[in-house]
Amino acid sequence: MLKHAFWSGIASGMLVGIGGTVYLSCQNKVVGAVLFSVALLCICLLGLYLYTGKIGLFIEKPDKKSALALPVGLGGNIIGAALTGVLTAIAKPSLIDAAQSACSAKLEGGFIKGLIAAIFCGVLMYAAVKTYGTKGTLLGIIFCIPTFILCGFEHSIADAYYFAVASMRGSFDPMRIVFILVAVVGNTLGGWILPVLIGLGKGRVESNGAK
């Protein structure tokens, strides 16, 4: 499981980076946001490991193997996304300015706003992955991904890509790493909200039924 989490995690990070590339490349942000969903579509259909998709499912059925895989998969995701960002900046330097502008706006917003935005992203990521896993429909992905992007919510793996692109010109700001870590925490908390609330609701229903 750990080997799969790491290597397919890198693949997932690369796909998220490609999604970020198409978003930066599109002048029409609605079109870019819709096309960004190609990342999660491929990840789900290929059975790859994405931390922001797994963390909500983990809280439903926690176990030791899954707990160990989460940080390994997250590391793979960040490596894949950052590597894609570096290579993208080399191949398409015209995107660096757009990435720097987006990253500056993230940092200027502050960590509290970033955390809240990451929480809401986590909610939508869980909804997208869960509807695919339980209903076999891609509609959750097609709608949830553009929604979180157009709302300006923070996806930690995508942020790793954007910051990597932005860092290829000018001095490196260590606050970018802190922001990504904050986004990871927010995505984690957000990924837990729906399954916890749904679980509480089921418990209430079962309890009433038992009476």
Tab-separated table of C-alpha atoms in Angstrom:
chain	number	residue	atom	x	y	z
A	1	MET	CA	0.000	0.000	0.000
A	2	LEU	CA	2.814	2.435	0.848
A	3	LYS	CA	4.569	1.835	-2.469
A	4	HIS	CA	1.341	2.436	-4.349
A	5	ALA	CA	0.553	5.547	-2.305
A	6	PHE	CA	3.958	7.075	-3.054
A	7	TRP	CA	4.358	6.342	-6.760
A	8	SER	CA	0.740	6.828	-7.754
A	9	GLY	CA	0.791	9.860	-5.462
A	10	ILE	CA	3.510	11.369	-7.653
A	11	ALA	CA	1.379	10.586	-10.706
A	12	SER	CA	-1.610	12.299	-9.093
A	13	GLY	CA	0.492	15.339	-8.256
A	14	MET	CA	1.600	15.542	-11.884
A	15	LEU	CA	-2.015	15.389	-13.059
A	16	VAL	CA	-2.980	18.157	-10.638
A	17	GLY	CA	-0.075	20.169	-12.031
A	18	ILE	CA	-1.339	19.635	-15.569
A	19	GLY	CA	-4.750	20.834	-14.396
A	20	GLY	CA	-3.068	23.896	-12.945
A	21	THR	CA	-1.250	24.490	-16.210
A	22	VAL	CA	-4.430	24.547	-18.267
A	23	TYR	CA	-6.002	26.882	-15.706
A	24	LEU	CA	-3.100	29.334	-15.915
A	25	SER	CA	-3.147	29.071	-19.705
A	26	CYS	CA	-6.823	29.992	-20.115
A	27	GLN	CA	-7.827	33.622	-20.296
A	28	ASN	CA	-11.391	32.555	-19.525
A	29	LYS	CA	-11.205	31.343	-15.919
A	30	VAL	CA	-14.514	29.472	-16.143
A	31	VAL	CA	-13.165	27.394	-19.017
A	32	GLY	CA	-9.897	26.897	-17.147
A	33	ALA	CA	-11.712	25.779	-14.003
A	34	VAL	CA	-13.790	23.258	-15.937
A	35	LEU	CA	-10.748	21.862	-17.728
A	36	PHE	CA	-8.865	21.617	-14.419
A	37	SER	CA	-11.270	18.805	-13.490
A	38	VAL	CA	-9.398	16.557	-15.959
A	39	ALA	CA	-6.930	15.978	-13.117
A	40	LEU	CA	-9.380	14.374	-10.681
A	41	LEU	CA	-11.230	12.613	-13.493
A	42	CYS	CA	-8.017	10.817	-14.493
A	43	ILE	CA	-7.010	10.187	-10.874
A	44	CYS	CA	-10.322	8.524	-10.010
A	45	LEU	CA	-10.636	6.548	-13.232
A	46	LEU	CA	-7.046	5.277	-12.964
A	47	GLY	CA	-7.281	4.529	-9.238
A	48	LEU	CA	-4.400	6.828	-8.275
A	49	TYR	CA	-3.652	8.174	-4.799
A	50	LEU	CA	-4.589	11.749	-3.939
A	51	TYR	CA	-4.380	12.847	-0.306
A	52	THR	CA	-7.252	15.319	-0.560
A	53	GLY	CA	-9.475	12.582	-1.917
A	54	LYS	CA	-8.388	9.921	0.581
A	55	ILE	CA	-8.452	11.862	3.863
A	56	GLY	CA	-12.242	12.078	4.029
A	57	LEU	CA	-12.640	8.383	3.204
A	58	PHE	CA	-10.073	7.543	5.886
A	59	ILE	CA	-12.158	9.065	8.669
A	60	GLU	CA	-15.041	6.782	7.664
A	61	LYS	CA	-12.998	3.619	8.144
A	62	PRO	CA	-9.696	4.426	9.855
A	63	ASP	CA	-7.054	1.707	9.972
A	64	LYS	CA	-3.300	1.536	10.544
A	65	LYS	CA	-2.314	0.852	6.915
A	66	SER	CA	-4.372	3.746	5.601
A	67	ALA	CA	-3.003	6.031	8.314
A	68	LEU	CA	0.578	5.213	7.267
A	69	ALA	CA	-0.270	5.678	3.591
A	70	LEU	CA	-1.671	9.184	4.047
A	71	PRO	CA	1.620	11.045	4.713
A	72	VAL	CA	3.420	8.912	2.130
A	73	GLY	CA	0.780	9.686	-0.484
A	74	LEU	CA	0.809	13.363	0.463
A	75	GLY	CA	4.579	13.471	0.010
A	76	GLY	CA	4.235	11.865	-3.408
A	77	ASN	CA	1.494	14.344	-4.371
A	78	ILE	CA	3.622	17.356	-3.433
A	79	ILE	CA	6.705	15.975	-5.214
A	80	GLY	CA	4.704	15.309	-8.377
A	81	ALA	CA	3.007	18.701	-8.330
A	82	ALA	CA	6.185	20.655	-7.559
A	83	LEU	CA	8.203	18.779	-10.200
A	84	THR	CA	5.493	19.487	-12.759
A	85	GLY	CA	5.578	23.132	-11.727
A	86	VAL	CA	9.346	23.391	-12.267
A	87	LEU	CA	9.174	21.684	-15.667
A	88	THR	CA	6.181	23.792	-16.694
A	89	ALA	CA	8.047	27.000	-15.841
A	90	ILE	CA	10.948	25.856	-18.023
A	91	ALA	CA	8.735	24.810	-20.940
A	92	LYS	CA	6.200	27.645	-20.663
A	93	PRO	CA	7.912	30.611	-18.950
A	94	SER	CA	5.025	32.836	-20.032
A	95	LEU	CA	2.964	31.263	-17.229
A	96	ILE	CA	5.340	32.348	-14.465
A	97	ASP	CA	3.888	35.840	-14.203
A	98	ALA	CA	0.356	34.461	-13.841
A	99	ALA	CA	1.537	32.025	-11.180
A	100	GLN	CA	3.378	34.753	-9.266
A	101	SER	CA	0.305	36.965	-9.317
A	102	ALA	CA	-1.907	34.150	-8.030
A	103	CYS	CA	0.588	33.178	-5.318
A	104	SER	CA	1.060	36.762	-4.150
A	105	ALA	CA	-2.703	37.076	-3.735
A	106	LYS	CA	-2.766	33.884	-1.660
A	107	LEU	CA	-0.064	35.093	0.708
A	108	GLU	CA	-1.512	38.585	0.990
A	109	GLY	CA	-4.820	37.059	2.047
A	110	GLY	CA	-3.127	35.572	5.101
A	111	PHE	CA	-3.094	32.154	6.722
A	112	ILE	CA	-6.501	32.366	8.421
A	113	LYS	CA	-8.283	33.086	5.160
A	114	GLY	CA	-6.184	30.410	3.500
A	115	LEU	CA	-7.143	27.877	6.157
A	116	ILE	CA	-10.853	28.593	5.799
A	117	ALA	CA	-10.633	28.460	2.005
A	118	ALA	CA	-8.802	25.119	2.263
A	119	ILE	CA	-11.497	23.725	4.567
A	120	PHE	CA	-14.197	24.456	2.008
A	121	CYS	CA	-12.053	22.906	-0.706
A	122	GLY	CA	-11.753	19.770	1.430
A	123	VAL	CA	-15.546	19.579	1.714
A	124	LEU	CA	-15.938	19.660	-2.058
A	125	MET	CA	-13.102	17.203	-2.659
A	126	TYR	CA	-14.761	14.660	-0.371
A	127	ALA	CA	-18.104	15.183	-2.106
A	128	ALA	CA	-16.530	14.711	-5.540
A	129	VAL	CA	-14.644	11.524	-4.659
A	130	LYS	CA	-17.447	10.033	-2.554
A	131	THR	CA	-20.113	10.460	-5.226
A	132	TYR	CA	-17.842	8.774	-7.744
A	133	GLY	CA	-17.037	5.915	-5.370
A	134	THR	CA	-20.591	5.230	-4.216
A	135	LYS	CA	-22.724	6.310	-7.170
A	136	GLY	CA	-20.333	5.641	-10.027
A	137	THR	CA	-21.002	9.095	-11.467
A	138	LEU	CA	-18.487	11.676	-12.585
A	139	LEU	CA	-20.903	14.553	-12.044
A	140	GLY	CA	-19.531	15.286	-8.576
A	141	ILE	CA	-16.066	15.773	-10.040
A	142	ILE	CA	-17.252	17.800	-13.018
A	143	PHE	CA	-19.150	20.243	-10.797
A	144	CYS	CA	-17.221	20.258	-7.501
A	145	ILE	CA	-13.790	20.943	-8.972
A	146	PRO	CA	-14.723	24.035	-11.019
A	147	THR	CA	-16.763	25.241	-8.036
A	148	PHE	CA	-13.848	25.211	-5.595
A	149	ILE	CA	-11.565	26.868	-8.135
A	150	LEU	CA	-13.969	29.662	-9.051
A	151	CYS	CA	-14.702	30.240	-5.361
A	152	GLY	CA	-10.987	30.708	-4.743
A	153	PHE	CA	-10.745	27.804	-2.307
A	154	GLU	CA	-7.291	26.386	-1.576
A	155	HIS	CA	-6.154	22.942	-2.725
A	156	SER	CA	-2.816	22.112	-1.081
A	157	ILE	CA	-1.479	19.996	-3.953
A	158	ALA	CA	-2.447	22.574	-6.568
A	159	ASP	CA	-0.819	25.240	-4.396
A	160	ALA	CA	2.416	23.232	-4.396
A	161	TYR	CA	2.312	23.395	-8.196
A	162	TYR	CA	1.539	27.122	-8.376
A	163	PHE	CA	4.243	28.023	-5.862
A	164	ALA	CA	6.780	25.883	-7.730
A	165	VAL	CA	6.039	27.707	-10.977
A	166	ALA	CA	6.208	31.092	-9.240
A	167	SER	CA	9.510	30.232	-7.542
A	168	MET	CA	11.302	29.786	-10.860
A	169	ARG	CA	11.727	33.546	-11.136
A	170	GLY	CA	12.867	35.792	-8.295
A	171	SER	CA	13.732	34.949	-4.692
A	172	PHE	CA	12.134	32.055	-2.833
A	173	ASP	CA	9.706	32.959	-0.059
A	174	PRO	CA	9.640	30.330	2.767
A	175	MET	CA	6.130	31.516	3.648
A	176	ARG	CA	4.971	29.597	0.588
A	177	ILE	CA	5.830	26.327	2.328
A	178	VAL	CA	3.956	27.447	5.443
A	179	PHE	CA	0.940	28.319	3.302
A	180	ILE	CA	0.945	24.857	1.718
A	181	LEU	CA	1.070	23.242	5.177
A	182	VAL	CA	-1.835	25.429	6.299
A	183	ALA	CA	-3.741	24.335	3.200
A	184	VAL	CA	-3.032	20.671	4.028
A	185	VAL	CA	-4.521	21.173	7.500
A	186	GLY	CA	-7.546	22.924	6.016
A	187	ASN	CA	-8.091	20.250	3.365
A	188	THR	CA	-7.875	17.610	6.085
A	189	LEU	CA	-10.427	19.302	8.332
A	190	GLY	CA	-12.709	19.986	5.393
A	191	GLY	CA	-12.475	16.398	4.211
A	192	TRP	CA	-13.734	15.244	7.612
A	193	ILE	CA	-16.756	17.540	7.885
A	194	LEU	CA	-19.243	15.759	5.630
A	195	PRO	CA	-18.439	12.170	6.685
A	196	VAL	CA	-18.605	13.153	10.373
A	197	LEU	CA	-21.927	14.945	9.935
A	198	ILE	CA	-23.326	12.123	7.805
A	199	GLY	CA	-22.146	9.606	10.395
A	200	LEU	CA	-23.799	11.564	13.201
A	201	GLY	CA	-27.010	11.703	11.193
A	202	LYS	CA	-26.985	7.965	10.588
A	203	GLY	CA	-26.336	7.340	14.267
A	204	ARG	CA	-29.329	9.477	15.181
A	205	VAL	CA	-31.550	7.654	12.704
A	206	GLU	CA	-30.403	4.214	13.897
A	207	SER	CA	-30.881	5.250	17.496
A	208	ASN	CA	-34.418	6.438	16.830
A	209	GLY	CA	-35.146	3.297	14.885
A	210	ALA	CA	-33.986	1.127	17.763
A	211	LYS	CA	-36.439	2.842	20.053
